[in-house]
Coordinates of C-alpha atoms and ligand atoms in Angstrom, one line a residue:
M1183 CA 94.4 92.5 80.6
C1184 CA 95.2 89.0 78.3
G1185 CA 98.6 87.4 79.2
I1186 CA 100.7 85.0 77.1
V1187 CA 102.7 82.8 78.8
G1188 CA 105.7 80.3 76.2
Y1189 CA 107.9 77.8 77.1
I1190 CA 110.6 75.4 74.9
G1191 CA 113.1 73.3 77.2
D1192 CA 113.6 70.5 79.1
K1193 CA 111.4 71.1 82.3
E1194 CA 107.5 70.1 82.8
S1195 CA 106.3 72.5 80.3
Q1196 CA 102.4 72.6 82.3
Q1197 CA 104.1 73.6 85.7
V1198 CA 106.4 76.5 83.7
L1199 CA 102.8 77.5 82.3
L1200 CA 101.0 77.5 84.7
S1201 CA 103.6 79.7 87.8
G1202 CA 103.8 82.0 84.6
L1203 CA 99.8 82.0 84.5
K1204 CA 99.8 82.8 88.1
R1205 CA 101.7 85.6 88.1
L1206 CA 99.7 86.9 84.8
E1207 CA 96.6 87.0 87.5
Y1208 CA 97.0 90.7 88.5
R1209 CA 96.3 92.1 84.5
G1210 CA 93.0 90.9 84.6
Y1211 CA 91.6 87.6 82.9
D1212 CA 88.6 85.9 82.9
S1213 CA 89.3 82.2 81.7
A1214 CA 92.7 80.4 81.5
G1215 CA 94.1 77.8 79.1
I1216 CA 97.3 76.0 78.1
V1217 CA 98.7 73.3 75.4
T1218 CA 101.5 71.5 75.3
L1219 CA 102.9 69.2 72.9
G1220 CA 104.8 66.0 73.4
A1221 CA 107.7 65.0 71.8
S1222 CA 106.0 63.4 68.4
G1223 CA 103.6 66.7 68.6
E1224 CA 100.6 65.1 70.1
P1225 CA 98.5 68.3 71.8
T1226 CA 97.4 68.4 75.7
S1227 CA 95.0 71.4 75.5
L1228 CA 93.5 72.2 78.5
R1229 CA 91.0 75.4 78.9
E1230 CA 88.8 76.8 81.9
K1231 CA 87.1 79.6 82.8
G1232 CA 87.3 81.3 85.5
K1233 CA 90.2 81.4 87.6
V1234 CA 93.8 79.7 87.3
A1235 CA 93.0 77.9 90.2
E1236 CA 90.4 76.1 88.5
L1237 CA 93.2 75.3 85.2
E1238 CA 95.5 74.2 87.9
K1239 CA 93.1 71.4 89.2
K1240 CA 92.2 70.4 85.2
I1241 CA 96.2 69.9 84.8
L1242 CA 96.1 67.7 88.1
N1243 CA 94.7 65.2 86.5
H1244 CA 96.0 65.8 83.0
K1245 CA 99.8 65.7 83.8
K1246 CA 102.2 65.4 80.8
D1247 CA 106.0 66.0 81.0
D1248 CA 105.8 67.3 78.0
E1249 CA 108.8 70.2 77.1
V1250 CA 106.9 72.6 74.9
G1251 CA 103.7 74.8 74.9
I1252 CA 101.8 78.2 75.0
G1253 CA 99.7 79.0 77.5
H1254 CA 96.9 82.4 78.5
T1255 CA 95.2 84.6 80.6
R1256 CA 92.2 86.1 78.2
W1257 CA 90.4 89.0 79.5
A1258 CA 87.2 89.5 76.4
T1259 CA 87.2 91.2 73.5
H1260 CA 85.5 89.3 71.0
G1261 CA 82.7 87.2 73.0
A1262 CA 82.1 86.2 76.5
P1263 CA 83.9 84.6 78.8
S1264 CA 83.6 80.6 78.8
K1265 CA 85.7 78.1 78.2
R1266 CA 84.7 78.1 74.1
N1267 CA 86.0 81.4 74.0
A1268 CA 89.4 81.2 75.9
H1269 CA 92.7 80.1 74.2
P1270 CA 94.7 78.2 72.9
H1271 CA 92.8 78.3 69.8
N1272 CA 93.1 75.3 67.5
V1273 CA 92.0 74.6 64.0
G1274 CA 93.6 71.6 62.0
D1275 CA 97.2 71.4 62.6
I1276 CA 97.4 74.8 64.5
Y1277 CA 97.7 76.2 68.5
L1278 CA 97.4 79.8 68.8
V1279 CA 97.1 82.5 71.7
H1280 CA 96.6 86.5 71.2
N1281 CA 96.5 89.4 72.6
G1282 CA 94.6 92.2 70.9
I1283 CA 92.7 92.8 68.3
I1284 CA 91.8 91.0 64.9
E1285 CA 89.3 94.0 63.5
N1286 CA 89.0 92.4 59.9
Y1287 CA 88.1 88.9 61.5
Q1288 CA 84.5 88.9 60.2
D1289 CA 86.0 89.0 56.7
L1290 CA 88.3 86.7 56.9
K1291 CA 86.1 84.4 58.0
T1292 CA 83.7 84.8 55.7
E1293 CA 86.8 84.1 53.2
L1294 CA 87.8 80.8 55.3
T1295 CA 83.8 79.5 55.5
K1296 CA 84.4 79.1 51.9
Y1297 CA 87.7 76.4 52.1
D1298 CA 85.1 74.6 54.7
Y1299 CA 86.2 75.7 57.7
D1300 CA 83.6 76.4 60.3
F1301 CA 84.4 78.0 64.3
K1302 CA 83.2 76.7 67.2
S1303 CA 84.3 80.1 69.0
E1304 CA 82.7 83.3 69.2
T1305 CA 86.3 85.0 68.5
D1306 CA 88.9 86.6 66.6
T1307 CA 91.9 84.4 67.5
E1308 CA 89.9 81.5 66.5
V1309 CA 89.4 83.2 63.1
L1310 CA 93.3 84.1 62.7
T1311 CA 94.3 80.3 63.9
A1312 CA 92.4 78.9 60.9
L1313 CA 94.1 81.6 58.5
V1314 CA 97.6 80.4 60.0
D1315 CA 96.1 77.0 59.4
Y1316 CA 95.3 77.5 55.9
I1317 CA 97.7 79.1 54.7
Y1318 CA 100.0 76.3 56.5
K1319 CA 98.3 73.4 54.6
K1320 CA 98.2 75.0 51.3
D1321 CA 101.7 75.6 50.4
G1322 CA 103.1 73.2 52.8
T1323 CA 105.1 75.6 54.4
S1324 CA 106.9 76.4 57.4
L1325 CA 104.7 77.7 60.0
V1326 CA 107.4 80.9 60.2
S1327 CA 106.2 81.2 56.6
A1328 CA 102.6 80.7 57.2
V1329 CA 102.0 83.3 60.2
S1330 CA 104.4 85.9 58.1
Q1331 CA 101.5 85.6 55.0
A1332 CA 98.9 85.4 57.7
L1333 CA 99.7 88.2 59.3
K1334 CA 99.9 90.6 56.4
M1335 CA 96.6 89.8 56.0
V1336 CA 95.4 90.8 59.2
V1337 CA 94.4 94.7 60.5
G1338 CA 94.8 94.9 64.0
A1339 CA 96.6 94.7 66.8
Y1340 CA 98.4 91.4 67.9
G1341 CA 100.9 89.5 70.1
I1342 CA 100.8 85.4 69.6
A1343 CA 102.7 82.5 70.3
V1344 CA 102.3 79.8 68.1
L1345 CA 102.5 76.2 67.8
S1346 CA 102.3 73.6 64.7
V1347 CA 101.2 69.8 66.3
K1348 CA 103.3 69.1 63.1
N1349 CA 107.0 70.4 64.9
P1350 CA 107.2 70.5 68.5
S1351 CA 110.4 71.8 68.6
E1352 CA 109.4 75.8 68.1
I1353 CA 106.8 78.2 69.4
V1354 CA 106.6 81.5 66.8
V1355 CA 105.6 84.5 67.9
A1356 CA 104.8 87.4 66.5
R1357 CA 104.0 91.1 68.1
K1358 CA 102.6 94.2 66.4
G1359 CA 100.7 96.7 69.1
S1360 CA 100.3 94.1 72.0
P1361 CA 104.0 93.7 74.0
L1362 CA 105.4 89.8 73.9
I1363 CA 109.3 89.6 75.2
V1364 CA 111.6 86.5 75.0
G1365 CA 113.4 85.2 78.2
L1366 CA 116.8 82.9 76.7
G1367 CA 118.1 80.5 79.7
D1368 CA 120.5 77.8 79.5
D1369 CA 119.5 75.4 76.8
E1370 CA 115.4 76.7 77.1
V1371 CA 113.6 80.0 75.5
F1372 CA 110.3 81.7 77.8
V1373 CA 107.8 83.3 76.5
A1374 CA 105.6 85.7 78.0
S1375 CA 103.7 89.7 77.4
D1376 CA 104.0 90.9 80.6
A1377 CA 108.3 90.6 82.1
S1378 CA 106.7 90.0 86.1
A1379 CA 106.3 85.9 84.1
L1380 CA 110.0 86.0 83.5
V1381 CA 111.6 87.0 86.7
G1382 CA 113.5 83.9 88.6
H1383 CA 113.7 81.7 85.9
T1384 CA 116.1 84.3 83.3
D1385 CA 117.1 87.9 83.7
Q1386 CA 118.3 88.4 79.5
V1387 CA 115.3 89.4 77.9
I1388 CA 114.7 90.4 74.3
Y1389 CA 112.1 93.1 74.1
M1390 CA 110.4 92.0 70.4
R1391 CA 109.5 94.9 67.9
D1392 CA 105.7 96.0 66.3
G1393 CA 105.9 93.9 62.7
E1394 CA 109.2 91.2 64.4
I1395 CA 108.5 87.5 64.5
G1396 CA 110.4 85.0 66.3
V1397 CA 110.9 81.5 66.1
C1398 CA 112.3 80.3 69.3
T1399 CA 113.6 77.1 69.8
R1400 CA 115.6 75.4 73.1
E1401 CA 118.7 77.1 71.8
G1402 CA 117.1 80.3 71.5
V1403 CA 115.1 83.1 68.9
Q1404 CA 115.6 84.0 65.7
L1405 CA 113.7 87.0 64.6
Y1406 CA 112.1 88.3 61.0
D1407 CA 110.8 90.5 60.5
I1408 CA 107.4 90.6 58.6
E1409 CA 108.7 89.7 54.9
A1410 CA 110.2 87.0 56.5
N1411 CA 113.9 88.6 56.5
E1412 CA 116.4 87.9 59.4
I1413 CA 117.3 90.7 61.4
N1414 CA 119.3 90.6 65.1
A1415 CA 118.1 91.0 68.3
S1416 CA 119.2 93.1 71.0
V1417 CA 119.3 91.1 75.0
E1418 CA 118.9 92.8 77.9
K1419 CA 119.1 92.8 81.4
L1420 CA 115.3 92.2 83.0
E1421 CA 115.3 95.0 85.5
L1422 CA 113.1 92.9 87.8
D1423 CA 112.8 90.8 91.2
L1424 CA 111.2 88.2 92.8
Q1425 CA 110.7 90.6 96.1
S1426 CA 109.0 93.4 94.2
I1427 CA 106.2 90.6 92.9
Q1428 CA 105.3 89.3 96.6
K1429 CA 103.2 90.5 98.8
K1430 CA 106.1 91.0 101.3
G1431 CA 103.0 89.8 104.5
Y1432 CA 100.7 92.2 103.4
D1433 CA 97.0 91.0 102.8
H1434 CA 96.7 92.3 99.3
F1435 CA 99.1 93.9 96.8
L1436 CA 97.0 97.2 97.2
L1437 CA 97.9 97.3 100.6
K1438 CA 101.7 97.1 99.8
E1439 CA 101.7 99.7 97.5
I1440 CA 99.7 102.3 99.8
Y1441 CA 102.6 101.7 102.2
E1442 CA 105.4 101.3 99.9
Q1443 CA 104.9 105.1 98.8
P1444 CA 107.5 106.3 100.6
E1445 CA 110.1 104.1 99.5
S1446 CA 108.6 103.8 95.9
L1447 CA 108.5 108.2 95.9
N1448 CA 112.1 108.6 97.7
S1449 CA 113.3 106.1 94.5
T1450 CA 111.3 108.8 91.8
L1451 CA 113.1 111.7 93.0
L1452 CA 116.8 109.8 94.1
G1453 CA 119.3 112.6 91.7
R1454 CA 116.3 114.4 90.4
V1455 CA 115.6 116.8 92.9
S1456 CA 118.5 118.8 95.6
A1457 CA 117.4 122.1 97.3
D1458 CA 121.0 123.1 97.9
P1459 CA 122.9 123.9 95.3
L1460 CA 119.4 124.1 93.8
R1461 CA 118.9 121.5 91.3
A1462 CA 115.9 120.1 89.2
R1463 CA 117.5 117.4 86.6
L1464 CA 116.0 114.5 84.9
G1465 CA 118.0 113.2 82.6
G1466 CA 116.9 111.2 79.6
L1467 CA 114.6 113.6 78.5
N1468 CA 117.6 114.5 75.2
M1469 CA 116.7 118.2 75.0
S1470 CA 118.9 120.8 75.0
D1471 CA 118.4 123.5 77.6
N1472 CA 118.2 125.6 75.0
E1473 CA 114.9 123.4 73.7
I1474 CA 113.7 123.1 77.6
R1475 CA 114.1 126.7 77.7
K1476 CA 111.8 127.4 74.0
V1477 CA 108.7 125.4 76.0
E1478 CA 105.8 127.3 75.7
H1479 CA 103.3 124.8 76.3
V1480 CA 103.2 121.2 78.2
M1481 CA 100.5 118.6 76.8
V1482 CA 100.0 116.3 79.1
I1483 CA 98.5 112.5 78.1
G1484 CA 97.1 109.3 80.0
C1485 CA 94.2 107.5 81.0
G1486 CA 92.7 107.2 84.5
T1487 CA 94.5 107.5 87.0
A1488 CA 98.1 108.8 85.0
Y1489 CA 95.8 111.6 83.5
Y1490 CA 94.8 112.7 86.7
A1491 CA 98.0 112.5 87.5
G1492 CA 98.6 114.8 84.5
L1493 CA 95.8 117.5 86.3
E1494 CA 97.3 117.3 89.9
A1495 CA 101.0 118.4 88.5
G1496 CA 99.5 121.2 86.3
Y1497 CA 98.0 122.6 89.9
F1498 CA 100.8 122.4 91.1
I1499 CA 103.0 123.8 88.1
E1500 CA 101.2 126.8 87.8
Q1501 CA 101.7 127.6 91.3
F1502 CA 105.6 128.4 90.1
L1503 CA 105.6 128.8 86.4
D1504 CA 104.2 131.8 84.8
G1505 CA 104.2 132.4 80.7
V1506 CA 104.1 128.1 80.5
T1507 CA 100.3 126.3 79.4
F1508 CA 99.6 123.6 80.5
S1509 CA 97.0 121.0 79.4
S1510 CA 96.0 117.3 81.0
Q1511 CA 94.4 115.5 78.2
I1512 CA 92.2 112.0 78.1
A1513 CA 94.4 110.2 75.5
S1514 CA 91.1 108.3 74.2
E1515 CA 89.6 111.2 73.8
L1516 CA 92.5 113.0 72.6
R1517 CA 93.0 110.5 69.5
Y1518 CA 90.1 111.4 67.6
R1519 CA 90.1 115.1 68.1
S1520 CA 91.1 117.1 65.5
F1521 CA 93.3 119.3 67.9
T1522 CA 95.7 121.9 67.3
V1523 CA 99.0 121.5 68.8
P1524 CA 100.2 124.6 69.8
K1525 CA 103.9 125.3 68.7
N1526 CA 106.5 124.8 70.6
T1527 CA 104.9 122.2 72.2
V1528 CA 107.2 119.3 74.7
A1529 CA 104.7 116.4 74.9
L1530 CA 104.1 114.2 78.3
I1531 CA 102.7 110.5 78.0
V1532 CA 102.1 109.6 80.8
S1533 CA 101.6 105.6 82.2
Q1534 CA 102.6 102.8 84.4
S1535 CA 102.3 100.3 82.6
G1536 CA 103.9 102.1 79.1
E1537 CA 101.2 99.6 76.9
T1538 CA 98.2 101.9 77.3
A1539 CA 97.1 101.8 73.7
D1540 CA 94.6 104.9 73.6
T1541 CA 97.9 106.5 75.2
L1542 CA 100.1 104.6 72.6
A1543 CA 97.9 105.9 70.0
C1544 CA 98.6 109.6 71.4
L1545 CA 102.1 108.9 71.4
Q1546 CA 102.1 108.0 67.3
E1547 CA 100.1 110.8 66.2
L1548 CA 102.1 113.6 67.9
K1549 CA 105.1 111.8 67.0
R1550 CA 103.3 112.0 63.4
R1551 CA 103.2 116.1 63.6
G1552 CA 106.9 116.0 64.9
V1553 CA 106.0 116.9 68.5
K1554 CA 108.4 115.9 71.0
C1555 CA 107.0 113.7 73.5
L1556 CA 108.4 112.8 76.7
G1557 CA 107.7 109.5 78.8
V1558 CA 106.5 110.0 82.6
V1559 CA 106.3 105.6 82.2
N1560 CA 107.3 102.8 84.7
A1561 CA 107.4 99.8 83.3
V1562 CA 111.1 99.5 82.1
G1563 CA 111.5 98.4 78.0
S1564 CA 107.4 98.8 77.9
T1565 CA 106.2 100.1 74.1
I1566 CA 105.7 103.7 75.5
A1567 CA 109.2 104.0 77.0
R1568 CA 110.7 102.4 74.1
E1569 CA 108.8 104.7 71.6
V1570 CA 108.9 107.9 73.4
D1571 CA 112.2 110.4 71.9
G1572 CA 112.8 110.8 76.0
G1573 CA 111.8 110.9 79.3
V1574 CA 111.7 109.6 82.7
Y1575 CA 110.7 106.2 84.1
V1576 CA 109.5 106.9 88.1
H1577 CA 111.4 103.9 89.5
V1578 CA 108.0 102.5 91.5
G1579 CA 108.8 99.3 91.2
A1580 CA 106.1 96.9 90.1
E1581 CA 103.0 97.7 90.7
I1582 CA 100.5 94.4 91.1
S1583 CA 96.9 95.8 92.3
V1584 CA 94.7 96.3 89.2
A1585 CA 93.9 100.0 91.1
S1586 CA 97.1 102.7 90.3
T1587 CA 98.6 104.1 93.7
K1588 CA 102.3 104.1 94.7
A1589 CA 102.7 104.7 90.5
F1590 CA 100.4 107.9 90.7
T1591 CA 101.8 109.9 93.6
S1592 CA 105.6 109.4 91.6
Q1593 CA 103.8 110.0 88.9
V1594 CA 102.6 113.4 90.2
A1595 CA 106.0 114.1 91.4
A1596 CA 108.0 113.3 88.4
I1597 CA 105.6 115.5 85.9
T1598 CA 106.4 118.2 88.8
I1599 CA 110.0 118.1 88.6
F1600 CA 110.0 118.8 85.1
G1601 CA 108.0 121.7 85.8
L1602 CA 110.8 122.2 88.0
M1603 CA 113.6 122.1 85.6
L1604 CA 111.5 124.6 83.2
A1605 CA 110.9 127.2 85.9
Q1606 CA 114.7 126.6 86.6
A1607 CA 115.8 128.0 82.5
K1608 CA 113.2 129.9 82.6
G1609 CA 115.1 131.5 85.8
V1610 CA 112.4 132.1 88.4
G1611 CA 113.7 132.5 91.6
Q1612 CA 115.6 130.7 93.4
M1613 CA 113.9 131.0 96.7
Q1614 CA 110.6 129.7 95.6
L1615 CA 111.9 126.3 93.7
R1616 CA 114.3 125.8 96.9
S1617 CA 110.9 125.8 98.6
Y1618 CA 108.7 123.5 96.8
I1619 CA 112.0 121.6 96.1
H1620 CA 111.9 121.3 99.9
E1621 CA 108.6 120.0 100.0
L1622 CA 109.1 117.4 97.5
E1623 CA 111.7 116.1 99.9
A1624 CA 110.0 116.2 102.7
L1625 CA 107.1 114.2 100.9
P1626 CA 107.7 110.8 101.3
S1627 CA 108.5 111.1 105.7
E1628 CA 104.9 113.0 105.6
I1629 CA 103.5 110.8 103.9
E1630 CA 104.6 108.2 106.1
K1631 CA 103.8 109.6 108.8
V1632 CA 100.2 110.0 108.3
L1633 CA 100.2 105.9 107.2
K1634 CA 101.2 105.4 110.3
K1635 CA 99.1 107.4 112.4
H1636 CA 95.7 107.4 110.6
D1637 CA 95.7 103.3 109.7
K1638 CA 93.7 102.3 112.3
E1639 CA 91.1 105.4 112.1
V1640 CA 90.6 105.3 108.3
Q1641 CA 89.7 101.5 108.9
K1642 CA 87.4 102.0 111.2
I1643 CA 85.4 104.9 109.6
A1644 CA 85.7 102.6 106.3
K1645 CA 83.9 99.8 108.2
A1646 CA 81.2 102.6 109.4
Y1647 CA 80.5 103.3 105.8
A1648 CA 80.9 100.5 103.8
H1649 CA 76.9 99.9 103.5
Y1650 CA 76.6 103.2 101.4
E1651 CA 76.0 102.5 97.7
H1652 CA 76.8 106.0 96.7
A1653 CA 80.1 108.6 97.6
L1654 CA 80.7 111.9 96.0
Y1655 CA 83.8 112.7 96.3
I1656 CA 84.9 116.8 96.0
G1657 CA 87.6 119.0 96.4
R1658 CA 88.6 122.9 95.4
D1659 CA 92.1 124.1 93.0
A1660 CA 94.6 120.9 93.7
L1661 CA 92.3 119.4 95.8
Y1662 CA 89.7 119.0 92.6
P1663 CA 91.9 115.8 90.4
I1664 CA 92.5 113.9 94.2
A1665 CA 88.7 114.1 94.7
L1666 CA 88.5 112.5 91.1
E1667 CA 91.3 110.0 91.8
G1668 CA 90.2 108.9 95.1
A1669 CA 86.6 108.5 93.6
L1670 CA 88.1 105.8 91.0
K1671 CA 89.8 104.4 93.6
L1672 CA 86.9 104.2 95.6
K1673 CA 84.8 102.7 92.6
E1674 CA 87.4 100.4 90.9
V1675 CA 88.3 98.1 94.0
S1676 CA 84.6 98.4 96.4
Y1677 CA 82.3 98.9 93.7
V1678 CA 80.5 101.3 95.7
H1679 CA 79.5 104.1 92.9
A1680 CA 81.1 107.2 93.1
E1681 CA 81.3 110.7 91.7
G1682 CA 84.3 113.3 92.1
Y1683 CA 83.5 116.8 91.3
A1684 CA 85.0 120.1 91.9
A1685 CA 83.4 121.4 95.1
G1686 CA 82.2 125.2 93.6
E1687 CA 80.4 122.9 91.1
L1688 CA 77.9 121.2 94.0
K1689 CA 75.4 123.8 93.3
H1690 CA 75.3 123.6 89.8
G1691 CA 73.9 119.8 89.8
P1692 CA 75.5 117.0 92.1
I1693 CA 74.3 118.8 95.4
A1694 CA 70.5 117.1 94.0
L1695 CA 72.2 113.7 94.6
I1696 CA 72.6 114.2 98.3
D1697 CA 70.8 111.7 100.4
D1698 CA 71.1 108.7 102.9
R1699 CA 72.5 106.3 99.9
F1700 CA 75.2 108.6 100.0
F1701 CA 78.6 109.6 101.7
E1702 CA 80.6 112.3 100.7
V1703 CA 84.4 112.8 100.9
C1704 CA 85.3 116.3 101.1
Y1705 CA 89.0 117.7 100.9
I1706 CA 89.4 121.0 102.3
Q1707 CA 92.9 122.3 103.3
D1708 CA 93.5 124.8 105.3
N1709 CA 94.2 128.1 103.0
W1710 CA 92.4 130.9 101.2
L1711 CA 89.5 127.7 100.2
Y1712 CA 88.9 126.9 103.6
E1713 CA 85.7 129.1 104.2
K1714 CA 84.7 128.0 100.8
S1715 CA 84.8 124.8 101.0
Q1716 CA 83.4 124.9 105.1
S1717 CA 80.4 126.3 103.2
N1718 CA 79.8 123.3 100.6
L1719 CA 79.9 121.4 103.8
I1720 CA 77.3 123.1 105.3
E1721 CA 74.9 123.6 101.4
M1722 CA 75.3 118.9 101.8
N1723 CA 75.4 118.9 105.4
A1724 CA 71.5 121.0 104.8
R1725 CA 70.4 118.3 102.7
G1726 CA 71.5 115.0 105.0
A1727 CA 74.9 114.5 104.0
H1728 CA 76.9 112.1 105.2
A1729 CA 79.9 113.6 105.3
I1730 CA 84.0 112.7 105.8
A1731 CA 86.1 115.4 105.6
I1732 CA 89.8 114.6 105.5
T1733 CA 91.7 117.9 106.6
N1734 CA 94.6 120.1 107.6
T1735 CA 93.1 122.7 109.4
S1736 CA 92.5 123.2 113.3
K1737 CA 89.4 124.3 112.5
R1738 CA 86.0 124.0 112.6
I1739 CA 84.8 121.5 110.1
A1740 CA 81.2 120.7 110.0
A1741 CA 81.6 117.2 108.4
E1742 CA 80.4 113.8 110.6
K1743 CA 84.1 112.4 110.9
V1744 CA 86.7 114.1 110.5
I1745 CA 89.8 113.0 109.9
R1746 CA 92.5 116.1 110.6
V1747 CA 95.9 115.3 109.3
N1748 CA 98.5 117.0 110.4
T1749 CA 101.5 118.2 107.7
K1750 CA 103.5 120.6 107.6
L1751 CA 103.3 120.9 103.4
E1752 CA 101.8 123.4 101.9
L1753 CA 101.9 122.7 97.9
F1754 CA 102.2 119.1 98.2
T1755 CA 99.4 118.6 101.2
P1756 CA 97.7 117.3 98.3
L1757 CA 99.4 114.8 97.5
V1758 CA 98.5 113.9 101.5
F1759 CA 95.3 113.2 101.9
N1760 CA 95.3 111.2 98.5
V1761 CA 97.0 108.8 100.6
I1762 CA 93.9 108.6 103.3
S1763 CA 91.2 107.9 100.3
Q1764 CA 93.5 105.3 99.2
L1765 CA 93.1 103.6 102.6
L1766 CA 89.7 104.5 102.9
A1767 CA 88.9 102.7 98.8
Y1768 CA 91.3 100.0 99.7
Y1769 CA 89.5 99.1 103.3
V1770 CA 85.7 99.8 102.4
A1771 CA 86.4 97.1 99.4
V1772 CA 88.1 95.1 102.3
A1773 CA 85.1 95.4 104.2
R1774 CA 82.7 94.5 101.3
G1775 CA 84.8 91.0 101.0
N1776 CA 85.6 92.6 97.4
D1777 CA 89.1 90.8 95.2
V1778 CA 91.0 93.7 96.1
D1779 CA 93.7 93.1 93.5
Q1780 CA 91.9 91.9 90.8
P1781 CA 88.2 94.0 91.1
R1782 CA 85.3 92.6 88.9
N1783 CA 86.0 93.7 85.1
L1784 CA 89.3 95.4 85.2
A1785 CA 92.4 94.6 83.8
K1786 CA 95.9 96.2 84.8
S1787 CA 97.2 97.3 82.2
V1788 CA 94.5 98.4 79.1
T1789 CA 96.2 96.8 75.3
V1790 CA 93.2 97.4 73.3
E1791 CA 91.3 100.9 73.2
Ligands
AGP2484 C1 94.3 103.1 88.0 O1 93.4 102.8 89.5 C2 93.0 102.0 87.0 N1 93.2 101.2 86.5 C3 93.9 102.9 85.6 O2 92.6 103.8 85.2 C4 95.3 103.3 85.0 O3 96.1 104.3 85.9 C5 94.6 103.7 83.3 O4 93.8 102.1 82.3 C6 96.3 103.9 82.9 O5 97.0 102.9 83.0 P1 98.6 102.9 82.3 O6 99.0 103.9 83.6 O7 99.1 101.5 83.1 O8 99.0 103.5 81.5

């Protein structure tokens, strides 16, 4: 989604901003822009529709050695993707970049037109810019005071960076519901909405909290609350390195991240599970053993892949944990439902980015109701990670590709470890738990083996099936969430229309779809459901299916293509199959010539609902 960068120091700010914007490209955007101020405030504002590369060409023709500036990548909400709607917006003395949504912008706009403001764009951001300008001029006040007064009139979510042409020695920043980080260097200060833009510049950062406003100068940042009272900032160390945000020789981040799974999963498991002595332990939950024993219901909440991770882990956990009910909820649905929370519920808030607006809203509502909320988050220092009562980082490192892969596998693992902890606390048999922990420990090397063995085979199949416009993914039991996740991956990166279904639902509707425009992906595990899954295949074949089966059985499989995965796992076999469908989605997208890492219309972190 939209990205913000800012810089004040003695470097050429255009170059710092440009490199920051390039780092934010992975978040998804449709236009980009920067504004820098000369020593006496003369502005150079450059905006372009499309990629940052277009903006870069423009910067080359308008080079300045200005030492202060702000920049933005925009993902359109109000108004089409266009140069006119791109940020920074300028009204009077003020330049402003904004992430989020100003909900009452129409009312504010109507008011401002009474004071001769007219608007060139369709954006809510331009209205906020005009509001700041109006107060700044009317009251002859400082920029920080004008921003603070303007924000008090605003309903909505924002992360903003603001410049005044009257004072090129400061950038004013503020956040509410949209992340903003200030990076402290030697006589220079950086601003970014995402830590990746700060890597390599500084590892000393301040994660701004909701309601805070900051005045950045070369010397540092002074934070204020919304009433303009000074507050102290706590400086933290940025846990992200340059290596983790580079492609390391892979063609795309997506492929790199698929291949990183053995390593990233090991980081998730490290120190948290052991078969001998038997141990499943997540530090940082802030729950006593007694509280853990009392849990009767686990509610897992997330969006997209994070939601599917909750569904998948639920299937695993019910294999070994009786007496605890488990539900997985789509955050955007839950937040508007009048739901009841059973007593002794723990909520697991699952998010790679830790910034997803709907997930965050659920967290806030559940906390309001007094429910214990634990995070299952990847991005360190993100909003969800800071607002939960406790939780666990999945530690997969930076996930740059918009399509989530390594985060999914580790989210499932982390939630499952939570289930194992509950099982241990409730006295579930050691033998049974030990066998699951053994499997979990073996999972990274099983994934590694499968990646090595099947990459070329999947690539070949993907090329042969890349011309289909539709796909149906089916699976039973723990392979049902894998079918949902497999279909999501394919549609995100290849733009092939794909649907995931519980295989037992075929005859209840989706079998009507099957024709020559479709291919089908069927997950079949060699267990008590093998016969049923095979019957599904036969039924589909009778209607002209072009099925690809992903299976671990050596028995007969009635599919056009069969990818036979040899794994010693039982419970976690679905996660191994999932790696095959990640590769399939990747190679179909490559065969179709798509922008694999930044698929159209998508954003990595969905900070508006
Ligand atoms: C996954 O491939 C998607 N891009 C998307 O569904 C994602 O999982 C979802 O937006 C949730 O993101 P989060 O984990 O950062 O909260």
